[in-house]
Amino acid sequence: MKIIVVDDEIKSLHVFLDHVVSNTNFEYQFFKDDHNQILTYVKNNEIDGAFLDIKMDNIYGPDLAKELIKIKPEIKIIFITGLNYSYSTLPDDLKKNVIGIIYKPIKEVELSKYLLKMANEKPVLKVRMFGHFDCFMNNELVRFSSNKSKELFALLLTLNGKSLTMEHAITNLWPDKDVDKAKILYRDAIWRLRQTLHEIGFECVDFSRALVTLNKKKDSIECDYWDLLKGKDVFYNYEFCIPYEWSINYESEINYLYEKRQQFFKKELFMR
Amino acid sequence: MKNRTKVLLFALINILLIGTITAIGFISGYFKGNETTTLRQVVNIFTSAALFALLVVVAIEFASPFIVKSATFTTAFVALAVFLMLFTSSDTLNLLPSIGIDNTHIAYYYVFRIFNYGSFLFGLVFLYFFFKQDYGFKENKYGELVSALVLIGDYIVFIVLLFFGYSHFAFIPAFILAFYWTIYITHSVIERYTFNAIYLYSFLILTTLVGAELAEILNYTINDYFHNIGISAYSSITIILFFFLVYMSFTFKMNKEAQKNEINEKRLNELQNNVLKNQINPHFIFNTLAIIKSLYLEDPKKGSKAIDLFSQHLRAYVEAGESFLVPLSKELDIITSYVDLANLRGEKQFEVIYDIDFFDFEVPYFSLQPFIENALKYSKINEKEDGYIEIQTFEEEDDYMIIISDNGVGFDPTNVKSTSYGIKNSRERLRLLLGATVSIDSQIDKGSKITIRIPRKDMRNKE
């Protein structure tokens, strides 16, 4: 993907540029708000996308966007702004090309979400269950709204597609609390999980009154534990879902599975 | 009384009224025979003058620099319809010989009848819009389609009966129409729980219109049409006067409401500005910045997270400058970022527990936060082990409920009411924007409970 970045202040874009560089699929060219220079470049080069600031000293972002669209009708545009500018305030003739608006200061999760969208790639949630439990959205660590909501998500994933009931969640996550308090805490974790998934734009869970289920977006989840269950060759360091206490219940089974798998692979190697 | 019974009762009264007017009209038409008096001509002139006055009022409103209300459009069309109806009534037909046109030709009869009945339907359609636009008739796509089909079908039946020599039965479609409209509009009125003067006026118009037209049709079908006099001129006066009254009272009410809204808007702006001023105070900003600075020295990742929280919070202020209401889930996000920021600052942590059963509604910006702040300030939950604030939302039949409770030390609610500006402000905005009520219940040592009851939108116009 070749993109251009236009902003009058390079400083506010530090995080952003780091990311674009680290993502090998993107090649970028940076421009200050020099109107002619940008247009000549776009006319003479293949460009897939553009990140534009809205309020710059010499150019107004949406005006520049209009000119870019004239040259490259298929160009995908993302605005970066400190203003309170929303999709609905955009002129109609831009709406087709603008795929998002990012607000300053740029959040890493937000940015990676839009980079994926620009590359037309499906978002993938990578889940690490072996070792310390963590989730990554396009290589960015997902920050959960609370520890318990993260733990709830981990517990749901260990069920490998089956629904998580309120009773199961409470016995594992809040074994010491009395039932009424635990129910409230359960509902709090549910709400926070919902908000976190909404924020990263990966709503892979369906919530009903006392049941939590992964929906069809689960196909876009890459999880090392699931890979092991499917029989893929994965690395396992004899640690599962740290620091959650309930993970002990699963360890012996996973150890057994892993060793069986290792033997199978060794045998296969030997046969060759 | 149940709704169904109410509808039936109201419909019955309406049909009785229509029946009475029809009967009077029919009898007066039947017995008066073929007199054509100068009195009737005077009446006609008077009616036309009244109609003209109405049109002038409407025209003035169109020409005035103020925004033209949808009521004006519909009024104009209803006036036009009534004018057409009057123009094609039996009176006009009877006047034709005086300007040298032979009215005995059968074509005149049909043309006049079709136009007369057609404009009657036209008037009803626009009366319907009058109800719908300005009274928020219950949205019902299916119902509208059915109404349209009934109207068209009815009109076709009427014409067929007329042209194929069954004009004696032409009153049947008219009866069907009257019945249908009575039920349909009555039902919508009951659904909306609105019984005010304007509605009643409009009912009288509708009743008179339907009754008068029925009498007219009956007189046509049963009497010989050349000898018919009917009551159209008299009834037209009634209709127009009624409509004039409705229109005036409606305009008056709208003006009053607009004035009230204007005052409310001013007050809301003032309240909103005060909220923003209170929230973005230098104390809060610089304290937070100081904390962020020290977090950066401790661990850049923590500092970066704090910056995200702070900017999320500041962004909400900017957005609040542009609208009054925010979706509940977003307001809760704002609270989360506020609590996380507060937890960064304080040594003792406290948590907000969400028990969100329903979140598909809006609240004023920053309207819940003062209650959280208040709980922090008075209930001292951050000093208590296991202290928490719980935000609970759910829906009831007529209301959305938000309950904010804590397990702190409680406070004397009468005391807080007079001291906390934030709560007063929230309360007033909740009331002005959503008609919501707030009750504060707190007991020393038992914690406090704040109940916010927001009426559903469709219940808010209940009078």
XYZ file of C-alpha atoms in Angstrom:
735
model
C 0.000 0.000 0.000
C 1.296 3.405 -0.950
C -0.037 6.318 0.995
C 0.623 9.982 1.508
C 0.503 11.838 4.801
C -0.211 15.544 4.925
C 0.145 17.611 8.072
C 1.647 20.975 8.828
C 3.118 19.777 12.091
C 5.226 16.677 11.989
C 5.519 16.475 15.757
C 1.947 15.474 16.417
C 2.375 12.550 14.079
C 5.257 10.769 15.784
C 3.297 7.786 17.030
C 1.570 7.552 13.743
C 4.699 7.540 11.612
C 6.334 4.927 13.829
C 3.441 2.669 13.100
C 3.367 3.160 9.412
C 7.078 2.412 9.254
C 6.803 -0.697 11.408
C 3.953 -1.993 9.271
C 5.778 -3.380 6.249
C 2.740 -3.301 3.999
C 2.690 0.463 3.989
C 4.951 2.795 2.100
C 4.403 6.399 2.880
C 5.432 9.810 1.700
C 5.169 12.748 4.049
C 4.144 16.214 2.909
C 3.860 19.524 4.614
C 0.921 21.616 3.482
C 2.391 22.449 0.074
C -0.487 22.274 -2.344
C 1.385 21.984 -5.662
C 3.951 19.520 -4.426
C 1.239 17.153 -3.211
C -0.796 17.299 -6.411
C 2.223 16.737 -8.663
C 3.241 13.747 -6.582
C -0.241 12.227 -6.631
C -0.541 12.754 -10.392
C 2.746 10.990 -11.099
C 2.592 8.127 -8.607
C 0.353 5.219 -7.696
C -1.387 6.166 -4.452
C -3.911 4.022 -2.570
C -4.633 6.177 0.415
C -4.109 9.479 2.161
C -3.968 10.633 5.742
C -4.909 14.304 5.864
C -5.014 16.844 8.632
C -8.126 19.015 8.474
C -6.988 22.422 9.611
C -3.625 23.402 8.181
C -2.120 26.822 7.603
C -2.116 26.735 3.798
C -4.682 24.087 2.872
C -8.033 23.044 4.237
C -8.096 19.229 4.467
C -11.525 18.551 2.909
C -10.663 20.838 -0.050
C -7.466 18.912 -0.649
C -9.429 15.663 -0.386
C -11.762 16.834 -3.157
C -8.822 17.497 -5.470
C -7.243 14.153 -4.664
C -10.512 12.383 -5.465
C -10.604 14.163 -8.834
C -7.187 12.716 -9.677
C -7.662 9.288 -8.060
C -11.372 8.494 -7.718
C -10.691 5.271 -5.772
C -8.409 6.866 -3.159
C -9.163 6.088 0.472
C -8.946 9.028 2.810
C -8.578 9.212 6.566
C -8.689 12.546 8.341
C -6.562 13.177 11.387
C -7.811 16.046 13.454
C -7.825 17.759 16.765
C -11.128 19.363 15.884
C -14.519 18.088 16.800
C -15.280 16.889 13.292
C -17.583 13.978 12.618
C -18.466 11.903 9.577
C -21.878 13.545 9.313
C -20.352 17.021 8.994
C -18.350 15.980 5.916
C -19.474 17.275 2.511
C -21.506 14.599 0.704
C -19.106 14.210 -2.212
C -16.359 13.123 0.185
C -18.301 10.528 2.108
C -17.656 7.736 -0.372
C -13.879 8.048 -0.085
C -13.450 8.928 3.566
C -13.161 5.737 5.568
C -12.522 7.277 8.947
C -11.634 10.171 11.185
C -8.913 9.835 13.797
C -8.680 12.285 16.653
C -5.511 13.632 18.140
C -3.813 12.498 20.275
C -3.840 9.317 18.252
C -4.632 6.104 20.073
C -2.673 3.105 18.859
C -5.702 0.795 18.797
C -7.724 3.347 16.862
C -4.950 3.808 14.317
C -4.394 0.127 13.683
C -8.137 -0.285 13.200
C -8.106 2.251 10.364
C -4.872 0.990 8.844
C -6.539 -2.402 8.459
C -9.569 -0.767 6.954
C -7.386 1.063 4.460
C -5.591 -2.138 3.485
C -9.017 -3.739 3.097
C -8.014 -6.485 5.478
C -10.309 -8.223 7.876
C -9.477 -7.354 11.473
C -7.896 -10.264 13.326
C -7.832 -10.582 17.091
C -4.766 -12.466 18.237
C -5.171 -14.121 21.600
C -2.272 -15.405 23.649
C -3.425 -17.928 26.215
C -0.178 -19.776 26.767
C 1.730 -17.801 29.328
C 0.248 -14.460 30.359
C -3.229 -13.970 28.888
C -3.377 -11.032 26.471
C -5.204 -9.962 23.354
C -3.771 -8.082 20.394
C -5.643 -6.206 17.763
C -3.392 -5.825 14.723
C -0.337 -6.237 16.979
C -1.614 -3.639 19.438
C -2.214 -4.751 23.007
C -5.905 -4.491 23.845
C -6.550 -2.573 27.051
C -9.577 -3.943 28.843
C -11.760 -1.653 30.904
C -11.254 -3.833 33.981
C -9.244 -6.906 34.979
C -12.356 -8.940 35.607
C -13.772 -8.234 32.164
C -10.497 -9.434 30.680
C -10.647 -12.548 32.809
C -14.240 -13.143 31.738
C -13.165 -12.945 28.106
C -10.362 -15.434 28.783
C -12.805 -17.821 30.415
C -15.164 -17.513 27.448
C -12.321 -18.338 25.057
C -11.322 -21.461 26.981
C -14.780 -22.816 26.219
C -13.764 -22.850 22.538
C -17.056 -21.661 21.061
C -19.447 -22.918 23.701
C -21.631 -20.441 25.604
C -20.540 -19.155 28.971
C -23.269 -19.227 31.585
C -23.513 -16.797 34.480
C -23.151 -19.642 37.003
C -19.970 -20.924 35.383
C -18.501 -17.408 35.296
C -19.367 -16.690 38.916
C -17.992 -19.973 40.305
C -14.709 -19.332 38.489
C -14.267 -15.578 38.806
C -15.891 -14.707 42.121
C -15.824 -17.909 44.183
C -15.611 -16.043 47.508
C -18.334 -13.435 47.004
C -21.927 -13.920 48.037
C -24.299 -14.606 45.167
C -25.983 -11.203 44.923
C -22.731 -9.263 44.913
C -21.197 -11.714 42.460
C -24.127 -11.275 40.081
C -23.660 -7.514 40.091
C -19.927 -7.894 39.510
C -20.641 -10.342 36.699
C -22.955 -7.848 35.015
C -20.359 -5.101 35.459
C -17.717 -7.262 33.758
C -20.166 -8.003 30.934
C -20.817 -4.303 30.346
C -17.140 -3.411 30.394
C -16.287 -6.251 28.013
C -18.994 -5.032 25.669
C -17.602 -1.483 25.756
C -14.007 -2.645 25.224
C -14.931 -4.778 22.219
C -16.980 -1.895 20.850
C -13.994 0.437 21.204
C -11.620 -1.826 19.280
C -14.331 -2.417 16.672
C -14.351 -6.189 17.106
C -17.739 -7.099 18.521
C -17.263 -10.853 18.572
C -19.533 -11.593 21.515
C -23.312 -11.814 21.747
C -24.708 -10.921 25.143
C -27.989 -12.141 26.468
C -29.354 -12.084 29.989
C -27.392 -14.884 31.582
C -25.447 -16.235 28.639
C -22.414 -15.041 26.716
C -21.635 -16.526 23.301
C -19.008 -15.932 20.643
C -20.645 -15.013 17.352
C -19.434 -15.743 13.831
C -16.609 -13.228 14.179
C -14.826 -15.923 16.170
C -13.451 -17.173 12.836
C -11.254 -14.064 12.844
C -9.773 -14.884 16.235
C -6.325 -16.438 16.230
C -5.811 -18.239 19.510
C -2.869 -20.470 20.370
C -4.962 -22.690 22.637
C -7.530 -23.227 19.894
C -4.726 -24.048 17.472
C -3.493 -26.742 19.834
C -7.007 -28.187 20.049
C -7.181 -28.225 16.250
C -3.936 -30.184 16.164
C -1.637 -27.494 14.849
C 1.991 -27.312 15.826
C 2.253 -24.640 18.512
C 4.767 -23.716 21.136
C 3.646 -24.302 24.717
C 5.694 -23.365 27.747
C 3.586 -25.255 30.315
C 1.876 -22.054 31.429
C -1.772 -21.364 30.740
C -3.787 -18.178 31.257
C -1.650 -16.520 33.876
C -2.611 -15.026 36.362
C -6.082 -16.594 36.534
C -6.697 -19.120 39.288
C -9.159 -21.241 37.365
C -6.536 -21.989 34.702
C -5.216 -24.855 36.895
C -8.342 -26.823 35.966
C -7.218 -26.854 32.357
C -3.480 -27.340 32.722
C -3.296 -31.123 33.040
C -5.512 -31.595 30.013
C -3.472 -29.177 27.926
C -0.204 -30.720 29.065
C -1.507 -34.138 28.029
C -2.678 -32.836 24.663
C 0.585 -31.036 24.022
C 2.760 -34.031 24.857
C 0.662 -36.299 22.664
C 1.054 -33.801 19.863
C 4.830 -33.570 20.390
C 5.128 -37.358 20.208
C 3.069 -37.381 17.035
C 5.298 -34.785 15.426
C 8.445 -36.619 16.520
C 7.082 -39.830 15.055
C 6.273 -38.070 11.834
C 9.785 -36.657 11.710
C 11.195 -40.106 12.356
C 9.078 -41.688 9.598
C 10.528 -39.308 7.089
C -61.499 2.097 31.050
C -59.644 0.019 28.566
C -58.501 1.556 25.318
C -60.705 -0.635 23.186
C -63.829 0.412 25.076
C -62.778 4.049 24.862
C -62.327 3.805 21.111
C -65.697 2.170 20.615
C -67.457 4.685 22.835
C -65.830 7.626 21.150
C -66.548 6.215 17.728
C -70.183 5.662 18.678
C -70.579 9.278 19.833
C -68.978 10.424 16.633
C -71.242 8.298 14.453
C -74.282 9.573 16.358
C -73.153 13.132 15.712
C -72.615 12.435 12.043
C -75.992 10.720 11.910
C -77.754 13.686 13.492
C -76.198 16.188 11.138
C -76.967 13.944 8.188
C -80.575 13.596 9.304
C -81.042 17.344 9.822
C -79.426 18.059 6.488
C -81.463 15.443 4.711
C -84.779 16.512 6.245
C -84.144 20.183 5.588
C -83.227 19.369 2.006
C -86.180 17.038 1.501
C -88.869 19.321 2.842
C -87.652 22.585 1.485
C -88.336 21.319 -1.981
C -87.218 23.584 -4.732
C -87.191 27.035 -3.209
C -84.271 29.151 -4.191
C -84.261 32.133 -1.892
C -82.149 35.227 -1.832
C -81.233 34.211 1.733
C -79.337 31.243 0.367
C -77.432 33.461 -2.006
C -76.504 35.766 0.857
C -75.323 32.736 2.775
C -73.211 31.668 -0.153
C -71.593 35.069 -0.415
C -70.915 35.097 3.313
C -69.320 31.653 3.152
C -67.104 32.664 0.292
C -66.059 35.770 2.237
C -65.160 33.689 5.308
C -63.187 31.340 3.152
C -61.429 34.235 1.501
C -60.507 35.636 4.925
C -58.998 32.322 5.883
C -56.993 32.205 2.668
C -55.752 35.750 3.329
C -54.574 34.773 6.825
C -52.741 31.803 5.382
C -51.260 33.913 2.592
C -50.005 36.481 5.103
C -48.298 33.745 7.026
C -46.712 32.415 3.859
C -45.456 35.865 2.978
C -44.223 36.707 6.467
C -40.548 36.301 7.226
C -41.240 33.679 9.910
C -40.906 29.990 9.292
C -44.066 28.617 7.728
C -45.541 25.953 9.929
C -46.665 22.701 8.389
C -50.078 23.517 9.875
C -50.288 26.434 7.450
C -49.767 24.203 4.461
C -52.391 21.766 5.537
C -54.785 24.571 6.423
C -54.334 26.076 2.988
C -55.135 22.774 1.346
C -58.145 22.075 3.517
C -59.451 25.568 2.720
C -58.908 24.889 -0.970
C -60.743 21.589 -0.680
C -63.697 23.174 1.095
C -63.747 25.919 -1.521
C -63.888 23.347 -4.318
C -66.596 21.479 -2.476
C -68.649 24.629 -2.116
C -68.061 25.595 -5.699
C -69.353 22.275 -6.969
C -72.310 22.086 -4.580
C -75.964 21.991 -5.616
C -76.200 25.726 -4.985
C -73.762 26.516 -7.738
C -75.562 24.090 -9.998
C -78.817 25.882 -9.288
C -77.207 29.234 -9.984
C -76.091 28.233 -13.468
C -79.322 29.300 -15.281
C -78.942 32.848 -13.940
C -75.706 33.254 -15.924
C -77.293 31.751 -18.998
C -76.117 28.154 -18.825
C -78.630 25.394 -19.181
C -78.171 23.189 -16.127
C -80.495 20.471 -17.290
C -77.771 18.724 -19.194
C -76.932 15.440 -17.458
C -73.160 15.954 -17.886
C -73.230 18.902 -15.486
C -74.739 16.682 -12.872
C -71.982 14.091 -13.157
C -69.151 16.590 -13.388
C -70.424 18.469 -10.356
C -71.003 15.319 -8.350
C -67.578 13.859 -9.082
C -65.817 17.115 -8.270
C -67.931 17.640 -5.196
C -67.208 14.213 -3.797
C -63.601 14.341 -4.945
C -62.889 17.596 -3.128
C -64.600 16.181 -0.075
C -62.067 13.319 -0.113
C -59.297 15.808 -0.803
C -60.315 17.785 2.289
C -60.327 14.665 4.404
C -56.861 13.693 3.200
C -55.453 17.045 4.214
C -57.260 16.986 7.513
C -55.501 13.691 8.049
C -52.155 15.360 7.343
C -53.099 18.142 9.712
C -53.492 15.554 12.437
C -50.466 13.592 11.429
C -47.896 16.355 11.036
C -48.883 18.544 13.878
C -50.136 16.060 16.351
C -47.668 13.289 15.698
C -50.295 10.796 14.658
C -49.032 7.396 15.576
C -46.646 6.380 12.787
C -48.172 3.471 10.981
C -47.009 2.767 7.448
C -49.474 -0.039 7.006
C -52.353 2.108 8.240
C -51.522 4.864 5.775
C -51.480 2.437 2.880
C -54.823 1.000 3.949
C -56.297 4.510 4.246
C -55.105 5.385 0.777
C -56.529 2.182 -0.694
C -59.832 2.676 1.104
C -60.084 6.244 -0.202
C -59.279 5.277 -3.781
C -61.515 2.202 -3.747
C -64.323 4.196 -2.242
C -64.042 6.871 -4.880
C -64.078 4.290 -7.694
C -67.186 2.605 -6.243
C -68.864 5.987 -5.980
C -68.206 6.859 -9.611
C -69.255 3.427 -10.844
C -72.531 3.649 -8.951
C -73.139 7.111 -10.312
C -72.411 6.305 -13.934
C -74.227 3.001 -14.142
C -77.531 4.356 -12.968
C -77.381 3.214 -9.364
C -77.030 6.702 -7.979
C -79.561 5.816 -5.280
C -76.900 3.674 -3.665
C -74.087 6.205 -3.901
C -74.499 7.059 -0.230
C -73.143 3.609 0.701
C -69.459 4.379 -0.079
C -69.874 7.675 1.721
C -71.100 5.855 4.812
C -68.207 3.416 4.613
C -65.823 6.313 4.404
C -67.370 8.131 7.339
C -67.247 5.009 9.427
C -63.660 4.199 8.506
C -62.380 7.666 9.238
C -64.201 7.907 12.495
C -62.680 4.678 13.755
C -59.217 5.401 12.405
C -58.819 8.896 13.771
C -60.522 8.113 17.041
C -58.212 5.207 17.583
C -55.153 7.342 16.972
C -56.407 9.981 19.377
C -56.945 7.450 22.119
C -53.527 5.952 21.470
C -51.946 9.337 22.025
C -53.952 10.112 25.163
C -54.443 13.637 23.916
C -57.792 15.278 24.471
C -57.462 18.980 24.096
C -59.530 21.746 22.607
C -57.877 21.618 19.202
C -58.523 17.961 18.847
C -62.155 18.397 19.736
C -62.533 21.244 17.248
C -61.000 19.102 14.584
C -63.441 16.360 15.402
C -66.314 18.710 15.014
C -65.027 19.748 11.609
C -64.668 16.206 10.526
C -68.080 15.320 11.876
C -69.740 18.270 10.185
C -67.921 17.668 6.946
C -68.877 14.024 6.817
C -72.445 14.635 7.996
C -73.054 17.482 5.577
C -71.688 15.578 2.669
C -73.782 12.536 3.505
C -76.915 14.671 3.647
C -75.981 16.177 0.330
C -75.498 12.778 -1.264
C -78.698 11.442 0.228
C -80.626 14.411 -1.099
C -79.129 13.872 -4.501
C -79.828 10.205 -4.621
C -83.355 10.246 -3.197
C -84.726 13.557 -4.460
C -84.693 14.629 -8.004
C -81.394 16.446 -8.271
C -82.792 19.490 -10.043
C -85.111 20.224 -7.132
C -82.540 19.620 -4.505
C -81.376 22.363 -2.217
C -79.358 20.497 0.412
C -77.497 22.133 3.236
C -74.102 22.536 1.704
C -73.997 26.305 2.016
C -75.003 26.319 5.677
C -72.701 23.489 6.555
C -69.872 25.102 4.669
C -70.125 28.114 6.958
C -69.936 25.879 9.961
C -66.986 24.022 8.533
C -65.091 27.136 7.654
C -65.751 28.836 10.952
C -64.689 25.750 12.814
C -61.589 25.450 10.768
C -60.795 29.088 11.310
C -61.119 28.567 15.052
C -58.931 25.490 14.985
C -56.315 27.253 12.970
C -56.243 30.290 15.239
C -56.119 28.292 18.447
C -53.478 26.075 16.949
C -51.312 29.013 15.961
C -51.813 30.516 19.383
C -50.762 27.308 21.071
C -47.755 26.916 18.792
C -46.647 30.448 19.562
C -46.968 29.827 23.250
C -44.995 26.639 22.941
C -42.364 28.319 20.819
C -42.015 31.028 23.445
C -41.688 28.428 26.158
C -39.115 26.538 24.105
C -37.148 29.715 23.540
C -36.973 30.402 27.248
C -36.031 26.786 27.899
C -33.316 26.903 25.276
C -31.772 30.005 26.852
C -31.883 28.404 30.263
C -30.406 25.151 28.929
C -27.536 26.968 27.264
C -26.823 28.753 30.500
C -26.874 25.499 32.464
C -24.709 23.714 29.925
C -22.158 26.536 29.945
C -21.993 26.379 33.700
C -21.371 22.639 33.587
C -18.518 23.095 31.161
C -17.062 25.939 33.170
C -17.238 23.843 36.309
C -15.708 20.812 34.655
C -12.794 22.419 32.885
C -11.449 24.319 35.824
C -7.738 25.065 36.070
C -7.497 23.033 39.250
C -8.623 19.861 37.488
C -6.552 20.433 34.346
C -3.252 21.237 36.020
C -3.602 18.573 38.667
C -4.219 15.973 36.004
C -1.283 17.227 33.948
C 0.954 17.043 36.998
C -0.086 13.450 37.585
C 0.491 12.561 33.967
C 3.943 14.050 34.162
C 4.900 11.955 37.158
C 3.388 8.864 35.555
C 5.600 9.404 32.522
C 8.650 9.476 34.726
C 7.484 6.298 36.411
C 6.509 4.398 33.277
C 5.917 5.940 29.826
C 3.205 3.365 29.084
C 1.202 4.480 32.107
C 1.669 8.082 31.082
C 0.446 7.318 27.592
C -2.661 5.626 28.974
C -3.345 8.631 31.189
C -3.034 10.947 28.193
C -5.571 8.841 26.304
C -7.992 9.052 29.229
C -7.520 12.769 29.650
C -7.991 13.547 25.971
C -11.072 11.322 25.865
C -12.440 13.359 28.730
C -11.591 16.712 27.147
C -13.131 15.620 23.858
C -16.412 15.021 25.641
C -16.416 18.686 26.773
C -15.919 19.841 23.221
C -18.764 17.647 22.028
C -20.977 18.840 24.846
C -20.595 22.340 23.441
C -22.492 21.239 20.349
C -25.417 19.244 21.620
C -27.407 18.757 24.774
C -27.937 15.024 24.685
C -25.588 12.068 24.494
C -26.303 8.336 24.158
C -26.243 6.657 27.556
C -23.413 4.275 26.642
C -21.220 7.263 25.785
C -22.073 9.074 29.013
C -21.058 5.910 30.860
C -17.754 5.889 28.952
C -17.197 9.471 30.061
C -17.832 8.398 33.644
C -15.399 5.509 33.258
C -12.656 7.829 32.048
C -13.470 10.260 34.871
C -13.238 7.506 37.492
C -10.028 6.125 35.996
C -8.524 9.624 36.073
C -9.663 10.125 39.655
C -8.130 6.786 40.583
C -4.841 7.851 39.051
C -4.903 10.855 41.341
C -5.989 9.367 44.625
C -4.164 6.882 46.751
C -7.299 4.987 47.655
C -9.098 3.395 44.756
C -12.799 3.148 44.282
C -14.795 1.468 41.608
C -17.962 2.071 39.691
C -19.969 -1.051 39.009
C -22.192 -1.054 35.968
C -25.384 -3.036 35.925
C -26.694 -2.000 32.526
C -29.810 -3.772 31.430
C -30.963 -1.227 28.876
C -29.010 1.554 27.226
C -30.917 2.587 24.135
C -31.745 6.122 25.257
C -30.127 9.524 25.710
C -29.243 11.669 28.686
C -27.900 15.240 28.996
C -24.101 15.515 28.774
C -22.357 15.139 32.160
C -25.694 14.741 33.901
C -24.738 11.578 35.804
C -21.256 12.636 36.804
C -22.305 15.079 39.559
C -24.030 12.236 41.372
C -20.828 10.217 41.228
C -18.830 13.213 42.448
C -21.339 13.706 45.196
C -21.076 10.095 46.311
C -17.303 10.494 46.409
C -17.518 13.691 48.389
C -20.163 12.838 50.958
C -20.333 9.073 51.143
C -16.564 8.762 51.445
C -16.597 5.477 49.617
C -12.966 5.845 48.667
C -12.077 5.752 52.327
C -13.987 2.584 52.892
C -12.677 -0.892 52.243
C -14.713 -2.419 49.390
C -16.481 0.867 48.728
C -18.261 1.115 45.433
C -20.785 3.081 43.420
C -23.280 1.157 41.382
C -24.981 2.482 38.271
C -28.007 0.498 37.315
C -30.240 1.076 34.301
C -33.327 -0.740 33.123
C -36.587 -0.011 31.383
C -40.045 0.022 32.822
C -43.331 0.163 30.974
C -43.436 3.963 30.787
C -39.945 5.026 31.880
C -36.244 4.453 31.592
C -34.679 4.143 35.012
C -31.194 5.038 36.178
C -30.290 4.207 39.757
C -27.001 5.349 41.220
C -26.314 3.854 44.614
C -23.330 3.479 46.889
C -22.425 1.643 50.051
C -20.776 4.651 51.683
C -21.523 6.448 54.921
C -24.539 8.290 53.538
C -25.420 11.932 54.065
C -28.271 14.188 54.906
C -30.004 14.723 51.549
C -31.689 17.961 52.602
C -28.262 19.402 53.203
C -26.797 18.447 49.865
C -29.686 19.748 47.825
C -28.845 23.285 48.784
C -25.088 22.962 48.498
C -24.258 20.971 45.384
C -24.633 23.135 42.320
C -23.755 20.205 40.049
C -26.719 18.174 41.217
C -29.114 21.081 40.915
C -27.874 21.727 37.410
C -28.204 18.084 36.378
C -31.651 17.923 37.827
C -32.839 20.950 35.943
C -31.382 19.794 32.637
C -32.885 16.343 33.061
C -36.246 17.960 33.713
C -36.104 20.487 30.871
C -34.722 18.132 28.239
C -36.384 14.860 29.105
C -39.084 15.599 31.663
C -37.174 13.375 34.061
C -37.474 13.357 37.824
C -34.639 12.807 40.277
C -35.114 11.570 43.794
C -32.305 11.414 46.319
C -32.565 8.997 49.158
C -29.770 8.753 51.675
C -29.425 7.459 55.170
C -26.518 7.979 57.488
C -24.377 4.827 57.593
C -26.418 3.032 54.964
C -25.287 4.739 51.786
C -27.357 6.672 49.327
C -29.540 5.968 46.350
C -30.358 8.337 43.511
C -33.256 7.411 41.270
C -33.634 9.076 37.892
C -36.863 8.372 36.090
C -36.930 9.376 32.420
C -40.309 9.121 30.690
C -40.219 7.370 27.336
C -40.358 9.704 24.367
C -43.787 8.614 23.189
C -45.168 9.183 26.684
C -43.728 12.656 27.049
C -46.529 14.461 25.182
C -49.151 12.961 27.390
C -51.349 15.759 28.666
